[in-house]
Amino acid sequence: MTTRDIQHLYWRAGFGLTPKQILKKESKSKAQIVEEIFEASKPINQISLNLSVFNLFTQKYVYKNKERRKNCPS
């Protein structure tokens, strides 16, 4: 496969490669590269985000400020 084809496969999968990594994969078939992509994506890490800052925007706050938003210039 060409370097461009390999790069395209990895970009479509949401991964990136360094030029050195791409050159190492040139001798592999498309099926082998796709298999490697699937293997690399197997480990799943749960993302944990602190979203408590959004507690400020309760429904009560939004309705309370509805009139003020209507009068804001766009």
CSV table of C-alpha atoms in Angstrom, one decimal:
chain,number,residue,atom,x,y,z
A,1,MET,CA,0.0,0.0,0.0
A,2,THR,CA,1.1,3.6,-0.6
A,3,THR,CA,1.8,5.9,2.3
A,4,ARG,CA,-1.2,8.0,1.2
A,5,ASP,CA,-3.5,4.9,1.4
A,6,ILE,CA,-2.2,4.0,4.9
A,7,GLN,CA,-2.5,7.5,6.1
A,8,HIS,CA,-6.1,7.7,4.8
A,9,LEU,CA,-7.1,4.4,6.6
A,10,TYR,CA,-5.7,5.7,9.9
A,11,TRP,CA,-7.3,9.1,9.5
A,12,ARG,CA,-10.7,7.5,8.8
A,13,ALA,CA,-10.3,5.4,11.9
A,14,GLY,CA,-9.5,8.6,13.9
A,15,PHE,CA,-5.9,7.7,14.5
A,16,GLY,CA,-2.7,9.5,13.4
A,17,LEU,CA,0.7,8.1,12.5
A,18,THR,CA,4.1,9.6,12.3
A,19,PRO,CA,5.9,9.3,8.9
A,20,LYS,CA,8.2,6.6,10.4
A,21,GLN,CA,5.2,4.5,11.5
A,22,ILE,CA,3.7,4.8,8.0
A,23,LEU,CA,6.9,3.6,6.3
A,24,LYS,CA,7.0,0.6,8.6
A,25,LYS,CA,3.5,-0.4,7.4
A,26,GLU,CA,4.1,0.0,3.6
A,27,SER,CA,5.0,-3.7,3.2
A,28,LYS,CA,1.7,-4.9,4.8
A,29,SER,CA,-1.5,-5.6,3.1
A,30,LYS,CA,-4.7,-3.6,3.5
A,31,ALA,CA,-6.3,-6.4,5.5
A,32,GLN,CA,-3.3,-6.5,7.9
A,33,ILE,CA,-3.4,-2.8,8.4
A,34,VAL,CA,-7.2,-2.8,9.0
A,35,GLU,CA,-6.7,-5.6,11.5
A,36,GLU,CA,-4.0,-3.6,13.4
A,37,ILE,CA,-6.4,-0.6,13.5
A,38,PHE,CA,-9.1,-2.8,15.1
A,39,GLU,CA,-6.7,-4.3,17.6
A,40,ALA,CA,-5.4,-0.8,18.6
A,41,SER,CA,-8.9,0.4,19.2
A,42,LYS,CA,-10.0,-2.5,21.4
A,43,PRO,CA,-9.0,-1.0,24.8
A,44,ILE,CA,-11.7,1.4,25.9
A,45,ASN,CA,-11.0,4.0,28.5
A,46,GLN,CA,-14.0,5.7,30.1
A,47,ILE,CA,-13.8,9.4,30.0
A,48,SER,CA,-14.7,11.1,33.3
A,49,LEU,CA,-15.7,14.7,33.2
A,50,ASN,CA,-16.6,17.0,36.0
A,51,LEU,CA,-19.7,18.8,34.7
A,52,SER,CA,-20.8,20.3,38.0
A,53,VAL,CA,-20.2,23.8,36.6
A,54,PHE,CA,-23.4,23.3,34.5
A,55,ASN,CA,-25.5,23.0,37.7
A,56,LEU,CA,-25.6,26.8,37.6
A,57,PHE,CA,-27.8,26.6,34.5
A,58,THR,CA,-30.9,25.0,36.1
A,59,GLN,CA,-34.3,25.3,34.5
A,60,LYS,CA,-35.3,27.9,37.1
A,61,TYR,CA,-32.3,30.1,36.1
A,62,VAL,CA,-33.1,29.8,32.4
A,63,TYR,CA,-36.8,30.7,32.8
A,64,LYS,CA,-35.9,33.6,35.2
A,65,ASN,CA,-33.6,35.1,32.6
A,66,LYS,CA,-35.8,34.4,29.6
A,67,GLU,CA,-37.0,38.0,29.4
A,68,ARG,CA,-33.4,39.4,29.6
A,69,ARG,CA,-32.3,37.1,26.7
A,70,LYS,CA,-35.2,38.4,24.5
A,71,ASN,CA,-33.9,42.0,25.0
A,72,CYS,CA,-30.3,41.2,24.2
A,73,PRO,CA,-29.0,42.6,20.9
A,74,SER,CA,-28.0,39.9,18.5
